[in-house]
Amino acid sequence: MNVHWHRRDLRAADNSALANAASFGPVLPVFVFDRQILQHGSSVRVAYMLDALSSLGKWYHEHGSTLLVTRGDPREVLPALAEAIDAENVLWNKDYSGLARERDADVRQALAEQGVRRASYHDEICHEPGSITTNDGDPYSVFTYFGRKWQDREKEEPHDAPDADKLVDPTGLSVPDRWSSTLPTLDDLGFDEPDATLQPASTDAARERLESFCAEDIYRYDDRRDYPADGCTSQLSADLKWGTIGIREVHAATVEAAERADTEDERESVEEFQSQLAWREFYTHVLFFNPEVVTENYKEYENSIEWREEPEHLSAWKTGETGYPIVDAGMRQLLSEGYMHNRVRMIVASFLTKDLMLDWREGYDWFRERLADHDTANDNGGWQWAASTGTDSQPYFRIFNPMTQGERYDPDAEYIKRYVPELADVEPEQIHSWHELSETQRRRLAPEYHAPIVDHSERREAAIEMFEAARGE
């Protein structure tokens, strides 16, 4: 008897630990609502997770098994379950965050004390931390060289889902009473219903998104990925975060798409999407070797940056009321969908850290609260890139102009108007020059929409001075 402990791998197919468990013998799948982990949760992310767990539970039921769940400390409930059902092995997939690694070490120790064999498997990314290094054996701090090696490395093939005869029906087993096949509600877990409308969370839904993307949009990705109105992105970020689809399956689909490409431009577009998968892994490696970056700047000299404290500006940024249309559209998409287009994420992050001159950690915490796809490594890497405090980051003197960014990537203001209805009847030219209009003009065109809360040109100069002072220049 083997126990597979699901965590951020809420799928049956392309699951390394589950496939290995099935090769050893019958498998009982379980999930633990870890109270310590839930302390860092949010209603949006927990709602997405519950949807994914519900789908996974249905898959197991259809294959003659049951996904058992409980609430508690994995250090206690897993050894107790293993003892009660006389399990020989407990297996799971690795998680590379500092908190998860500490917990997993404790679980291994608790199982060892009971004489239960345990094993963890590389699964979340294509190449495990430490497997792609400089020629001197050090982890990379610059993506370019990491990305080249990542692209050249052979990738594992996806794992098949286990056959039904490899899955355990727990009926008749001496399962402790605290385990159940019934999922708790958000309220049970201490969370409110999210305001955002989330995309379906399941392997079937993820595969539909992947298939649709690889059929067409992946061939336009290089040219159109930065245009939020186009929808020319995979929408797989939450699926990869929660593991409703495996990274090997995603990569294999992109390889097949490249083989179907008709032109060199199309093949290069596929490679550009693959490079985004590499960026995801790069930040996972950075976090693994530098766990302190969750709360500290990667670049030490930046610790002397004197970020401003302006609660009213932070509140306006969070609610999408800054008077900068592309920024407000992005922040409102975040509130309504638990998601934001990647180019817009960069724009709003630059605006917070360079125009408002507020600490990137304020933005990171808000994204963690509101994003269904929040991933510690990727969000931290992205925020520190925008704030010019991280590895391979945007130079501090290159500051996004939110108006020109909106004009360049949303020229018809289609995206802006979708999320900022106050501007629905305003011409794109006027939207993109909103900061230049007089108060009378703005009031006449869109009386319900805000005037800019800061002057970009002035704040740009102030931000450069702030960074130069921190660098001692």
GROMACS .gro file of C-alpha atoms in nm:
model
  473
    1MET     CA    1   0.000   0.000   0.000
    2ASN     CA    2   0.133   0.343  -0.101
    3VAL     CA    3   0.005   0.690  -0.013
    4HIS     CA    4   0.040   0.973  -0.263
    5TRP     CA    5   0.028   1.315  -0.097
    6HIS     CA    6  -0.109   1.573  -0.341
    7ARG     CA    7  -0.002   1.934  -0.293
    8ARG     CA    8   0.061   2.160  -0.596
    9ASP     CA    9   0.005   1.869  -0.834
   10LEU     CA   10  -0.374   1.854  -0.857
   11ARG     CA   11  -0.386   1.614  -1.149
   12ALA     CA   12  -0.347   1.241  -1.220
   13ALA     CA   13  -0.165   1.260  -1.555
   14ASP     CA   14   0.198   1.369  -1.590
   15ASN     CA   15   0.246   1.341  -1.214
   16SER     CA   16   0.592   1.211  -1.125
   17ALA     CA   17   0.528   1.095  -0.767
   18LEU     CA   18   0.190   0.943  -0.849
   19ALA     CA   19   0.335   0.752  -1.145
   20ASN     CA   20   0.618   0.619  -0.927
   21ALA     CA   21   0.378   0.527  -0.648
   22ALA     CA   22   0.167   0.328  -0.894
   23SER     CA   23   0.477   0.143  -1.012
   24PHE     CA   24   0.534   0.023  -0.655
   25GLY     CA   25   0.180  -0.104  -0.602
   26PRO     CA   26  -0.172   0.013  -0.508
   27VAL     CA   27  -0.201   0.388  -0.437
   28LEU     CA   28  -0.427   0.582  -0.202
   29PRO     CA   29  -0.439   0.955  -0.295
   30VAL     CA   30  -0.469   1.214  -0.015
   31PHE     CA   31  -0.465   1.590   0.037
   32VAL     CA   32  -0.402   1.781   0.360
   33PHE     CA   33  -0.538   2.130   0.423
   34ASP     CA   34  -0.227   2.246   0.605
   35ARG     CA   35  -0.320   2.515   0.859
   36GLN     CA   36   0.025   2.672   0.842
   37ILE     CA   37   0.010   2.702   0.464
   38LEU     CA   38  -0.348   2.833   0.474
   39GLN     CA   39  -0.229   3.121   0.692
   40HIS     CA   40  -0.060   3.251   0.377
   41GLY     CA   41  -0.365   3.186   0.158
   42SER     CA   42  -0.631   3.412   0.008
   43SER     CA   43  -0.993   3.361  -0.089
   44VAL     CA   44  -0.911   3.372  -0.460
   45ARG     CA   45  -0.636   3.112  -0.445
   46VAL     CA   46  -0.816   2.882  -0.205
   47ALA     CA   47  -1.131   2.898  -0.419
   48TYR     CA   48  -0.928   2.799  -0.726
   49MET     CA   49  -0.762   2.519  -0.531
   50LEU     CA   50  -1.098   2.383  -0.409
   51ASP     CA   51  -1.232   2.382  -0.765
   52ALA     CA   52  -0.924   2.191  -0.881
   53LEU     CA   53  -0.956   1.944  -0.591
   54SER     CA   54  -1.321   1.886  -0.672
   55SER     CA   55  -1.230   1.798  -1.030
   56LEU     CA   56  -0.947   1.572  -0.915
   57GLY     CA   57  -1.178   1.397  -0.670
   58LYS     CA   58  -1.425   1.326  -0.949
   59TRP     CA   59  -1.148   1.174  -1.161
   60TYR     CA   60  -1.049   0.939  -0.881
   61HIS     CA   61  -1.413   0.844  -0.819
   62GLU     CA   62  -1.456   0.761  -1.188
   63HIS     CA   63  -1.151   0.535  -1.161
   64GLY     CA   64  -1.271   0.344  -0.857
   65SER     CA   65  -1.082   0.535  -0.590
   66THR     CA   66  -1.134   0.824  -0.350
   67LEU     CA   67  -0.932   1.134  -0.282
   68LEU     CA   68  -0.917   1.148   0.098
   69VAL     CA   69  -0.880   1.490   0.258
   70THR     CA   70  -0.829   1.625   0.608
   71ARG     CA   71  -0.735   1.944   0.788
   72GLY     CA   72  -0.434   1.956   1.015
   73ASP     CA   73  -0.057   1.934   1.035
   74PRO     CA   74   0.094   1.697   0.776
   75ARG     CA   75   0.367   1.614   1.027
   76GLU     CA   76   0.099   1.452   1.242
   77VAL     CA   77  -0.182   1.336   1.013
   78LEU     CA   78   0.029   1.161   0.748
   79PRO     CA   79   0.223   0.935   0.987
   80ALA     CA   80  -0.105   0.854   1.169
   81LEU     CA   81  -0.273   0.758   0.842
   82ALA     CA   82   0.026   0.551   0.728
   83GLU     CA   83   0.021   0.360   1.054
   84ALA     CA   84  -0.356   0.304   1.048
   85ILE     CA   85  -0.365   0.158   0.696
   86ASP     CA   86  -0.023  -0.011   0.718
   87ALA     CA   87   0.121   0.193   0.429
   88GLU     CA   88   0.469   0.101   0.314
   89ASN     CA   89   0.547   0.427   0.134
   90VAL     CA   90   0.436   0.789   0.138
   91LEU     CA   91   0.531   0.977  -0.176
   92TRP     CA   92   0.496   1.336  -0.294
   93ASN     CA   93   0.633   1.589  -0.541
   94LYS     CA   94   0.888   1.847  -0.433
   95ASP     CA   95   0.800   2.208  -0.363
   96TYR     CA   96   1.091   2.449  -0.376
   97SER     CA   97   0.973   2.732  -0.150
   98GLY     CA   98   1.146   2.771   0.185
   99LEU     CA   99   0.831   2.711   0.390
  100ALA     CA  100   0.745   2.393   0.199
  101ARG     CA  101   1.098   2.257   0.220
  102GLU     CA  102   1.102   2.303   0.596
  103ARG     CA  103   0.765   2.130   0.630
  104ASP     CA  104   0.868   1.842   0.405
  105ALA     CA  105   1.185   1.781   0.604
  106ASP     CA  106   0.973   1.754   0.920
  107VAL     CA  107   0.731   1.513   0.749
  108ARG     CA  108   1.018   1.293   0.635
  109GLN     CA  109   1.152   1.282   0.989
  110ALA     CA  110   0.811   1.198   1.138
  111LEU     CA  111   0.759   0.914   0.888
  112ALA     CA  112   1.111   0.784   0.945
  113GLU     CA  113   1.045   0.762   1.317
  114GLN     CA  114   0.754   0.531   1.238
  115GLY     CA  115   0.954   0.321   0.998
  116VAL     CA  116   0.755   0.433   0.694
  117ARG     CA  117   0.951   0.475   0.372
  118ARG     CA  118   0.911   0.812   0.205
  119ALA     CA  119   1.021   0.962  -0.125
  120SER     CA  120   0.984   1.295  -0.301
  121TYR     CA  121   1.013   1.356  -0.674
  122HIS     CA  122   1.111   1.636  -0.906
  123ASP     CA  123   0.794   1.740  -1.087
  124GLU     CA  124   0.705   2.111  -1.074
  125ILE     CA  125   0.953   2.232  -1.336
  126CYS     CA  126   1.147   2.068  -1.616
  127HIS     CA  127   1.493   2.102  -1.460
  128GLU     CA  128   1.556   2.078  -1.088
  129PRO     CA  129   1.743   2.357  -0.904
  130GLY     CA  130   2.114   2.293  -0.929
  131SER     CA  131   2.090   2.113  -1.261
  132ILE     CA  132   2.151   2.426  -1.472
  133THR     CA  133   2.456   2.617  -1.351
  134THR     CA  134   2.744   2.827  -1.473
  135ASN     CA  135   3.061   2.653  -1.588
  136ASP     CA  136   3.190   2.703  -1.234
  137GLY     CA  137   2.889   2.523  -1.089
  138ASP     CA  138   2.716   2.833  -0.950
  139PRO     CA  139   2.346   2.914  -0.994
  140TYR     CA  140   2.274   3.172  -1.262
  141SER     CA  141   2.178   3.529  -1.174
  142VAL     CA  142   2.128   3.630  -1.539
  143PHE     CA  143   1.850   3.472  -1.740
  144THR     CA  144   2.004   3.485  -2.088
  145TYR     CA  145   2.262   3.215  -2.027
  146PHE     CA  146   2.025   3.010  -1.814
  147GLY     CA  147   1.763   3.026  -2.088
  148ARG     CA  148   2.000   2.901  -2.355
  149LYS     CA  149   2.098   2.597  -2.149
  150TRP     CA  150   1.734   2.536  -2.054
  151GLN     CA  151   1.631   2.534  -2.419
  152ASP     CA  152   1.908   2.289  -2.512
  153ARG     CA  153   1.843   2.044  -2.228
  154GLU     CA  154   1.644   1.732  -2.305
  155LYS     CA  155   1.301   1.729  -2.138
  156GLU     CA  156   1.133   1.427  -1.982
  157GLU     CA  157   0.830   1.281  -2.154
  158PRO     CA  158   0.493   1.324  -1.979
  159HIS     CA  159   0.388   1.048  -1.739
  160ASP     CA  160   0.069   0.852  -1.799
  161ALA     CA  161  -0.209   0.863  -1.543
  162PRO     CA  162  -0.223   0.543  -1.335
  163ASP     CA  163  -0.466   0.272  -1.441
  164ALA     CA  164  -0.775   0.219  -1.230
  165ASP     CA  165  -0.645  -0.115  -1.100
  166LYS     CA  166  -0.352   0.071  -0.942
  167LEU     CA  167  -0.579   0.296  -0.734
  168VAL     CA  168  -0.713   0.202  -0.391
  169ASP     CA  169  -1.076   0.206  -0.285
  170PRO     CA  170  -1.044   0.303   0.083
  171THR     CA  171  -1.368   0.127   0.177
  172GLY     CA  172  -1.277  -0.132   0.435
  173LEU     CA  173  -0.946   0.029   0.530
  174SER     CA  174  -0.892   0.147   0.887
  175VAL     CA  175  -0.881   0.512   0.785
  176PRO     CA  176  -0.887   0.751   1.083
  177ASP     CA  177  -1.217   0.934   1.128
  178ARG     CA  178  -1.063   1.272   1.058
  179TRP     CA  179  -1.015   1.176   0.690
  180SER     CA  180  -1.308   1.221   0.451
  181SER     CA  181  -1.397   1.233   0.083
  182THR     CA  182  -1.592   1.555   0.139
  183LEU     CA  183  -1.412   1.880   0.065
  184PRO     CA  184  -1.447   2.164   0.316
  185THR     CA  185  -1.604   2.491   0.203
  186LEU     CA  186  -1.429   2.825   0.186
  187ASP     CA  187  -1.612   2.922   0.503
  188ASP     CA  188  -1.494   2.603   0.674
  189LEU     CA  189  -1.138   2.707   0.595
  190GLY     CA  190  -1.190   3.064   0.717
  191PHE     CA  191  -1.219   3.241   0.382
  192ASP     CA  192  -1.491   3.454   0.223
  193GLU     CA  193  -1.624   3.399  -0.126
  194PRO     CA  194  -1.397   3.588  -0.368
  195ASP     CA  195  -1.529   3.882  -0.563
  196ALA     CA  196  -1.342   3.768  -0.873
  197THR     CA  197  -1.488   3.536  -1.136
  198LEU     CA  198  -1.228   3.265  -1.188
  199GLN     CA  199  -1.163   3.039  -1.484
  200PRO     CA  200  -1.251   2.669  -1.441
  201ALA     CA  201  -0.981   2.476  -1.256
  202SER     CA  202  -0.936   2.121  -1.385
  203THR     CA  203  -0.710   1.915  -1.605
  204ASP     CA  204  -0.975   1.902  -1.877
  205ALA     CA  205  -1.008   2.281  -1.876
  206ALA     CA  206  -0.629   2.324  -1.875
  207ARG     CA  207  -0.594   2.087  -2.169
  208GLU     CA  208  -0.858   2.278  -2.361
  209ARG     CA  209  -0.668   2.600  -2.301
  210LEU     CA  210  -0.340   2.439  -2.406
  211GLU     CA  211  -0.489   2.281  -2.719
  212SER     CA  212  -0.657   2.606  -2.824
  213PHE     CA  213  -0.341   2.807  -2.768
  214CYS     CA  214  -0.117   2.564  -2.958
  215ALA     CA  215  -0.360   2.547  -3.249
  216GLU     CA  216  -0.328   2.915  -3.336
  217ASP     CA  217  -0.217   3.182  -3.090
  218ILE     CA  218   0.121   3.028  -3.016
  219TYR     CA  219   0.220   3.117  -3.373
  220ARG     CA  220   0.136   3.486  -3.306
  221TYR     CA  221   0.275   3.487  -2.954
  222ASP     CA  222   0.605   3.657  -3.033
  223ASP     CA  223   0.435   3.948  -3.210
  224ARG     CA  224   0.113   3.984  -3.010
  225ARG     CA  225   0.174   3.859  -2.655
  226ASP     CA  226   0.221   4.214  -2.523
  227TYR     CA  227  -0.117   4.335  -2.650
  228PRO     CA  228  -0.370   4.263  -2.374
  229ALA     CA  229  -0.679   4.309  -2.590
  230ASP     CA  230  -0.567   4.030  -2.824
  231GLY     CA  231  -0.590   3.750  -2.569
  232CYS     CA  232  -0.286   3.595  -2.738
  233THR     CA  233  -0.157   3.420  -2.426
  234SER     CA  234  -0.196   3.066  -2.299
  235GLN     CA  235  -0.396   3.144  -1.981
  236LEU     CA  236  -0.211   2.851  -1.820
  237SER     CA  237  -0.042   3.036  -1.534
  238ALA     CA  238  -0.290   2.921  -1.267
  239ASP     CA  239  -0.288   2.568  -1.410
  240LEU     CA  240   0.090   2.550  -1.377
  241LYS     CA  241   0.080   2.705  -1.031
  242TRP     CA  242  -0.171   2.450  -0.900
  243GLY     CA  243  -0.055   2.163  -1.119
  244THR     CA  244  -0.385   2.095  -1.291
  245ILE     CA  245  -0.160   2.024  -1.589
  246GLY     CA  246   0.199   1.901  -1.591
  247ILE     CA  247   0.491   2.105  -1.721
  248ARG     CA  248   0.613   1.812  -1.933
  249GLU     CA  249   0.273   1.788  -2.104
  250VAL     CA  250   0.277   2.160  -2.175
  251HIS     CA  251   0.629   2.154  -2.314
  252ALA     CA  252   0.557   1.847  -2.527
  253ALA     CA  253   0.259   2.029  -2.679
  254THR     CA  254   0.482   2.323  -2.772
  255VAL     CA  255   0.733   2.090  -2.936
  256GLU     CA  256   0.453   1.943  -3.146
  257ALA     CA  257   0.338   2.296  -3.232
  258ALA     CA  258   0.689   2.383  -3.349
  259GLU     CA  259   0.692   2.075  -3.570
  260ARG     CA  260   0.363   2.189  -3.730
  261ALA     CA  261   0.490   2.543  -3.792
  262ASP     CA  262   0.481   2.654  -4.156
  263THR     CA  263   0.742   2.929  -4.133
  264GLU     CA  264   1.056   3.016  -3.942
  265ASP     CA  265   0.870   3.307  -3.781
  266GLU     CA  266   0.612   3.066  -3.643
  267ARG     CA  267   0.882   2.838  -3.503
  268GLU     CA  268   1.051   3.137  -3.339
  269SER     CA  269   0.719   3.237  -3.189
  270VAL     CA  270   0.686   2.893  -3.030
  271GLU     CA  271   1.038   2.929  -2.893
  272GLU     CA  272   0.944   3.264  -2.742
  273PHE     CA  273   0.664   3.097  -2.549
  274GLN     CA  274   0.902   2.823  -2.440
  275SER     CA  275   1.135   3.093  -2.311
  276GLN     CA  276   0.856   3.209  -2.081
  277LEU     CA  277   0.847   2.858  -1.936
  278ALA     CA  278   1.222   2.894  -1.886
  279TRP     CA  279   1.173   3.228  -1.706
  280ARG     CA  280   0.934   3.050  -1.469
  281GLU     CA  281   1.203   2.794  -1.391
  282PHE     CA  282   1.476   3.057  -1.362
  283TYR     CA  283   1.288   3.235  -1.085
  284THR     CA  284   1.223   2.902  -0.912
  285HIS     CA  285   1.598   2.837  -0.912
  286VAL     CA  286   1.666   3.190  -0.782
  287LEU     CA  287   1.423   3.139  -0.494
  288PHE     CA  288   1.566   2.795  -0.411
  289PHE     CA  289   1.918   2.932  -0.371
  290ASN     CA  290   1.809   3.267  -0.224
  291PRO     CA  291   1.500   3.204  -0.006
  292GLU     CA  292   1.546   3.541   0.164
  293VAL     CA  293   1.433   3.726  -0.153
  294VAL     CA  294   1.071   3.673  -0.052
  295THR     CA  295   1.110   3.966   0.186
  296GLU     CA  296   1.451   4.113   0.099
  297ASN     CA  297   1.599   4.280  -0.207
  298TYR     CA  298   1.816   4.052  -0.418
  299LYS     CA  299   2.060   4.339  -0.471
  300GLU     CA  300   2.201   4.433  -0.133
  301TYR     CA  301   2.275   4.797  -0.212
  302GLU     CA  302   1.905   4.853  -0.274
  303ASN     CA  303   1.831   4.800   0.096
  304SER     CA  304   1.898   5.170   0.149
  305ILE     CA  305   1.624   5.281  -0.090
  306GLU     CA  306   1.396   5.522   0.090
  307TRP     CA  307   1.056   5.410  -0.038
  308ARG     CA  308   0.772   5.651   0.026
  309GLU     CA  309   0.478   5.581   0.254
  310GLU     CA  310   0.164   5.726   0.100
  311PRO     CA  311  -0.142   5.515   0.197
  312GLU     CA  312  -0.378   5.714  -0.025
  313HIS     CA  313  -0.167   5.647  -0.333
  314LEU     CA  314  -0.139   5.278  -0.245
  315SER     CA  315  -0.517   5.257  -0.203
  316ALA     CA  316  -0.576   5.429  -0.538
  317TRP     CA  317  -0.338   5.183  -0.706
  318LYS     CA  318  -0.511   4.882  -0.551
  319THR     CA  319  -0.858   4.992  -0.657
  320GLY     CA  320  -0.763   5.112  -1.006
  321GLU     CA  321  -0.822   5.481  -0.943
  322THR     CA  322  -0.485   5.635  -1.030
  323GLY     CA  323  -0.601   5.835  -1.332
  324TYR     CA  324  -0.362   5.641  -1.557
  325PRO     CA  325  -0.597   5.433  -1.778
  326ILE     CA  326  -0.377   5.130  -1.856
  327VAL     CA  327  -0.276   5.101  -1.490
  328ASP     CA  328  -0.636   5.123  -1.371
  329ALA     CA  329  -0.752   4.870  -1.632
  330GLY     CA  330  -0.496   4.619  -1.511
  331MET     CA  331  -0.578   4.665  -1.145
  332ARG     CA  332  -0.949   4.627  -1.213
  333GLN     CA  333  -0.890   4.314  -1.419
  334LEU     CA  334  -0.706   4.177  -1.118
  335LEU     CA  335  -1.002   4.251  -0.891
  336SER     CA  336  -1.264   4.110  -1.127
  337GLU     CA  337  -1.082   3.801  -1.261
  338GLY     CA  338  -0.803   3.714  -1.018
  339TYR     CA  339  -0.571   3.750  -1.316
  340MET     CA  340  -0.380   4.019  -1.505
  341HIS     CA  341  -0.216   4.019  -1.846
  342ASN     CA  342   0.162   3.990  -1.815
  343ARG     CA  343   0.256   4.311  -1.998
  344VAL     CA  344   0.011   4.499  -1.779
  345ARG     CA  345   0.163   4.337  -1.468
  346MET     CA  346   0.493   4.498  -1.563
  347ILE     CA  347   0.326   4.835  -1.623
  348VAL     CA  348   0.140   4.843  -1.290
  349ALA     CA  349   0.448   4.722  -1.103
  350SER     CA  350   0.663   4.991  -1.259
  351PHE     CA  351   0.398   5.250  -1.176
  352LEU     CA  352   0.387   5.147  -0.809
  353THR     CA  353   0.764   5.140  -0.760
  354LYS     CA  354   0.877   5.424  -0.991
  355ASP     CA  355   0.582   5.665  -1.022
  356LEU     CA  356   0.442   5.622  -0.673
  357MET     CA  357   0.784   5.526  -0.534
  358LEU     CA  358   0.623   5.271  -0.301
  359ASP     CA  359   0.794   4.955  -0.178
  360TRP     CA  360   0.762   4.660  -0.417
  361ARG     CA  361   0.662   4.443  -0.121
  362GLU     CA  362   0.334   4.635  -0.100
  363GLY     CA  363   0.257   4.530  -0.457
  364TYR     CA  364   0.378   4.176  -0.407
  365ASP     CA  365   0.150   4.136  -0.105
  366TRP     CA  366  -0.149   4.267  -0.301
  367PHE     CA  367  -0.083   4.031  -0.591
  368ARG     CA  368  -0.048   3.743  -0.344
  369GLU     CA  369  -0.390   3.836  -0.207
  370ARG     CA  370  -0.565   3.877  -0.541
  371LEU     CA  371  -0.400   3.650  -0.801
  372ALA     CA  372  -0.531   3.297  -0.852
  373ASP     CA  373  -0.197   3.212  -1.012
  374HIS     CA  374   0.020   3.364  -0.739
  375ASP     CA  375   0.350   3.180  -0.731
  376THR     CA  376   0.610   3.291  -0.479
  377ALA     CA  377   0.907   3.255  -0.713
  378ASN     CA  378   0.751   3.410  -1.022
  379ASP     CA  379   0.573   3.696  -0.849
  380ASN     CA  380   0.876   3.781  -0.639
  381GLY     CA  381   1.100   3.769  -0.945
  382GLY     CA  382   0.863   3.985  -1.145
  383TRP     CA  383   0.823   4.245  -0.874
  384GLN     CA  384   1.193   4.272  -0.807
  385TRP     CA  385   1.257   4.297  -1.181
  386ALA     CA  386   1.017   4.592  -1.206
  387ALA     CA  387   1.155   4.753  -0.891
  388SER     CA  388   1.515   4.721  -1.019
  389THR     CA  389   1.611   4.537  -0.701
  390GLY     CA  390   1.624   4.181  -0.835
  391THR     CA  391   1.835   3.949  -1.042
  392ASP     CA  392   1.857   4.042  -1.410
  393SER     CA  393   1.622   4.332  -1.338
  394GLN     CA  394   1.512   4.639  -1.531
  395PRO     CA  395   1.779   4.911  -1.490
  396TYR     CA  396   1.657   5.171  -1.243
  397PHE     CA  397   1.684   5.453  -1.496
  398ARG     CA  398   1.461   5.279  -1.753
  399ILE     CA  399   1.117   5.370  -1.628
  400PHE     CA  400   0.797   5.277  -1.806
  401ASN     CA  401   0.584   5.571  -1.913
  402PRO     CA  402   0.232   5.441  -1.841
  403MET     CA  403   0.075   5.659  -2.110
  404THR     CA  404   0.307   5.554  -2.391
  405GLN     CA  405   0.280   5.194  -2.275
  406GLY     CA  406  -0.097   5.216  -2.306
  407GLU     CA  407  -0.077   5.381  -2.646
  408ARG     CA  408   0.173   5.126  -2.777
  409TYR     CA  409   0.011   4.808  -2.650
  410ASP     CA  410  -0.356   4.907  -2.643
  411PRO     CA  411  -0.374   5.162  -2.927
  412ASP     CA  412  -0.751   5.140  -2.969
  413ALA     CA  413  -0.802   5.141  -2.591
  414GLU     CA  414  -1.002   4.820  -2.627
  415TYR     CA  415  -0.852   4.666  -2.314
  416ILE     CA  416  -0.881   4.990  -2.121
  417LYS     CA  417  -1.247   5.038  -2.206
  418ARG     CA  418  -1.325   4.678  -2.112
  419TYR     CA  419  -1.217   4.735  -1.753
  420VAL     CA  420  -1.262   5.112  -1.716
  421PRO     CA  421  -1.619   5.170  -1.835
  422GLU     CA  422  -1.603   5.539  -1.738
  423LEU     CA  423  -1.391   5.582  -2.054
  424ALA     CA  424  -1.618   5.381  -2.285
  425ASP     CA  425  -1.727   5.686  -2.488
  426VAL     CA  426  -1.388   5.858  -2.495
  427GLU     CA  427  -1.173   5.847  -2.809
  428PRO     CA  428  -0.849   5.646  -2.780
  429GLU     CA  429  -0.639   5.953  -2.857
  430GLN     CA  430  -0.793   6.135  -2.562
  431ILE     CA  431  -0.755   5.834  -2.334
  432HIS     CA  432  -0.384   5.807  -2.415
  433SER     CA  433  -0.337   6.180  -2.355
  434TRP     CA  434  -0.549   6.185  -2.039
  435HIS     CA  435  -0.261   6.326  -1.836
  436GLU     CA  436  -0.230   6.622  -2.073
  437LEU     CA  437  -0.596   6.722  -2.073
  438SER     CA  438  -0.722   7.009  -1.864
  439GLU     CA  439  -0.949   6.946  -1.569
  440THR     CA  440  -1.237   7.094  -1.770
  441GLN     CA  441  -1.170   6.859  -2.063
  442ARG     CA  442  -1.151   6.553  -1.839
  443ARG     CA  443  -1.471   6.647  -1.659
  444ARG     CA  444  -1.651   6.693  -1.991
  445LEU     CA  445  -1.528   6.365  -2.143
  446ALA     CA  446  -1.555   6.131  -1.843
  447PRO     CA  447  -1.676   6.305  -1.527
  448GLU     CA  448  -1.666   5.981  -1.324
  449TYR     CA  449  -1.302   5.902  -1.405
  450HIS     CA  450  -1.012   6.024  -1.199
  451ALA     CA  451  -0.746   6.280  -1.276
  452PRO     CA  452  -0.386   6.150  -1.255
  453ILE     CA  453  -0.276   6.128  -0.892
  454VAL     CA  454   0.089   6.207  -0.974
  455ASP     CA  455   0.283   6.370  -1.255
  456HIS     CA  456   0.481   6.098  -1.433
  457SER     CA  457   0.762   6.326  -1.553
  458GLU     CA  458   0.821   6.467  -1.206
  459ARG     CA  459   0.809   6.126  -1.040
  460ARG     CA  460   1.044   5.977  -1.298
  461GLU     CA  461   1.314   6.227  -1.205
  462ALA     CA  462   1.248   6.178  -0.833
  463ALA     CA  463   1.269   5.799  -0.868
  464ILE     CA  464   1.605   5.820  -1.045
  465GLU     CA  465   1.735   6.045  -0.769
  466MET     CA  466   1.607   5.799  -0.510
  467PHE     CA  467   1.793   5.509  -0.669
  468GLU     CA  468   2.110   5.711  -0.726
  469ALA     CA  469   2.111   5.809  -0.360
  470ALA     CA  470   2.074   5.442  -0.259
  471ARG     CA  471   2.367   5.353  -0.486
  472GLY     CA  472   2.581   5.634  -0.343
  473GLU     CA  473   2.604   5.814  -0.676
   0.00000   0.00000   0.00000
